[in-house]
């Protein structure tokens, strides 16, 4: 049995069924990150809701900031990981990089959605509008659209290696485009006057600490989700290959 | 001594220039091939032209435009029509190759992948420019706005080039996808957003008859976007063509 | 202008989205475990012969 399950031809990493729940992947065990995230999230909640002082002009609603900014940061980090993994995949052609790219992109879309929703919930009471066409907001919306497109492209191509290759190409173009979009919108905005200004937020030390704790917690959450998601992806692909192999054997 | 240096110089330039000239010649041959196919089938230009025209008519009816609002909205409407018509035209570029199986023939030929990409960008650019040059006077005539200014030409050229640089790469990406017609605009339109922004702003400046000095930064920006997108396309195109030898 | 309603909504939505995704992953994993068991059975069956 080990013979078949032990070394899958495409994944190349030793895996057996009974090891499945604690599957190791390139990023370490999902369990370690899961514990770190589980511990850090309540701490971050405390720092955001109790430790940080009430902001003078915006009031308590400003506390959304301590999860909105980390969510946006993680989204960006996730897409950066997809970008790097795509490049390494094209260079090395090892499937694990493709697994990492798709997993990170999916989580990135999740956190981009979160950042957009939280941003709206912050903007409504502070600016009086759910949405403004500000460079940062447009760029975030752009990220969401492009990486949803990335996932759609993947699901539309059936051949696995072609899917990996094409997705990697798209993943690289998409990320290269991010600063271009940001600066083109900013330049465009200098002509069309900005209706709402972000307003310089003067962070005092305790606010900064709360933000940093939030960033750390959200990063742990990202790593936990990423390792879990990529472990699932790895097993899913191994099972697909295995099923095909067994069916061929059955016929022979 | 003197004669030696004279002798060496032409040899060295010849050895460095020959392969480049050869791949340029091959790229040009590919462009001519695309043009000939298009002349026979008239798919890309005719379809996108009719589409852009219909789009303009619909805009006018839906928005009930008067002169004053037209000057503000015109550039945006024009580029929306161009971009959507362009997606329609680009969508066919690799699909036709794939269905007829002629891509394999090109790939077997000893042509650099970058040259295949460059050739396809140029032929797409030619088709879209023909469509746009037909739409522009109609737009100026139907909407009665003074858009037929010589400065509109570099704007249209640079904007369309950037659009084709990304569009060619992406239309190859979606050619073998199940939902290729629906997928191309979803992938392409967000990525070419900077090019559209730049083109609309530059067109607005031309329409307002601003001096060239104000137009130049936008033209420079568009040229920079084009350069980046073309470089990315040349670098990545070989990964798209790889393995598609059938 | 404290707008605690927005604050509550934001934090609840954040948790709902994150927990929802974890649930989706858990369901995918459960389904994978099923398919792994099925494959195991298939292998044993083939080895039995």
PDB file of C-alpha atoms in Angstrom, chain C residues 1-48:
ATOM      1  CA  UNK C   1     -20.264  60.061  16.933  1.00  0.00           C
ATOM      2  CA  UNK C   2     -19.334  56.683  18.282  1.00  0.00           C
ATOM      3  CA  UNK C   3     -21.402  54.554  15.944  1.00  0.00           C
ATOM      4  CA  UNK C   4     -21.015  51.385  17.917  1.00  0.00           C
ATOM      5  CA  UNK C   5     -23.365  49.733  15.456  1.00  0.00           C
ATOM      6  CA  UNK C   6     -20.734  49.947  12.717  1.00  0.00           C
ATOM      7  CA  UNK C   7     -18.032  48.716  15.056  1.00  0.00           C
ATOM      8  CA  UNK C   8     -20.092  45.692  16.107  1.00  0.00           C
ATOM      9  CA  UNK C   9     -21.031  44.945  12.514  1.00  0.00           C
ATOM     10  CA  UNK C  10     -17.400  45.150  11.381  1.00  0.00           C
ATOM     11  CA  UNK C  11     -16.065  42.804  14.053  1.00  0.00           C
ATOM     12  CA  UNK C  12     -18.925  40.323  13.610  1.00  0.00           C
ATOM     13  CA  UNK C  13     -18.497  40.267   9.844  1.00  0.00           C
ATOM     14  CA  UNK C  14     -14.758  39.735  10.193  1.00  0.00           C
ATOM     15  CA  UNK C  15     -15.312  36.722  12.437  1.00  0.00           C
ATOM     16  CA  UNK C  16     -18.124  35.357  10.284  1.00  0.00           C
ATOM     17  CA  UNK C  17     -15.993  35.537   7.121  1.00  0.00           C
ATOM     18  CA  UNK C  18     -12.972  33.929   8.786  1.00  0.00           C
ATOM     19  CA  UNK C  19     -14.952  31.181  10.515  1.00  0.00           C
ATOM     20  CA  UNK C  20     -16.938  30.601   7.351  1.00  0.00           C
ATOM     21  CA  UNK C  21     -13.745  30.007   5.404  1.00  0.00           C
ATOM     22  CA  UNK C  22     -12.435  27.656   8.088  1.00  0.00           C
ATOM     23  CA  UNK C  23     -15.712  25.722   7.829  1.00  0.00           C
ATOM     24  CA  UNK C  24     -15.360  25.534   4.046  1.00  0.00           C
ATOM     25  CA  UNK C  25     -11.830  24.172   4.464  1.00  0.00           C
ATOM     26  CA  UNK C  26     -13.035  21.657   7.065  1.00  0.00           C
ATOM     27  CA  UNK C  27     -15.733  20.428   4.694  1.00  0.00           C
ATOM     28  CA  UNK C  28     -13.217  20.071   1.879  1.00  0.00           C
ATOM     29  CA  UNK C  29     -10.966  18.108   4.192  1.00  0.00           C
ATOM     30  CA  UNK C  30     -13.802  15.815   5.266  1.00  0.00           C
ATOM     31  CA  UNK C  31     -14.672  15.133   1.653  1.00  0.00           C
ATOM     32  CA  UNK C  32     -11.015  14.430   0.905  1.00  0.00           C
ATOM     33  CA  UNK C  33     -10.817  11.990   3.769  1.00  0.00           C
ATOM     34  CA  UNK C  34     -13.780  10.170   2.249  1.00  0.00           C
ATOM     35  CA  UNK C  35     -12.073   9.956  -1.108  1.00  0.00           C
ATOM     36  CA  UNK C  36      -8.844   8.827   0.545  1.00  0.00           C
ATOM     37  CA  UNK C  37     -10.721   6.005   2.313  1.00  0.00           C
ATOM     38  CA  UNK C  38     -12.306   5.039  -0.966  1.00  0.00           C
ATOM     39  CA  UNK C  39      -8.889   4.919  -2.640  1.00  0.00           C
ATOM     40  CA  UNK C  40      -7.487   2.881   0.219  1.00  0.00           C
ATOM     41  CA  UNK C  41     -10.288   0.374  -0.247  1.00  0.00           C
ATOM     42  CA  UNK C  42      -9.596   0.275  -3.973  1.00  0.00           C
ATOM     43  CA  UNK C  43      -5.923  -0.434  -3.383  1.00  0.00           C
ATOM     44  CA  UNK C  44      -6.633  -3.199  -0.898  1.00  0.00           C
ATOM     45  CA  UNK C  45      -9.095  -4.721  -3.326  1.00  0.00           C
ATOM     46  CA  UNK C  46      -6.539  -4.660  -6.126  1.00  0.00           C
ATOM     47  CA  UNK C  47      -3.810  -6.079  -3.901  1.00  0.00           C
ATOM     48  CA  UNK C  48      -6.143  -8.847  -2.727  1.00  0.00           C
TER      49      UNK C  48
END
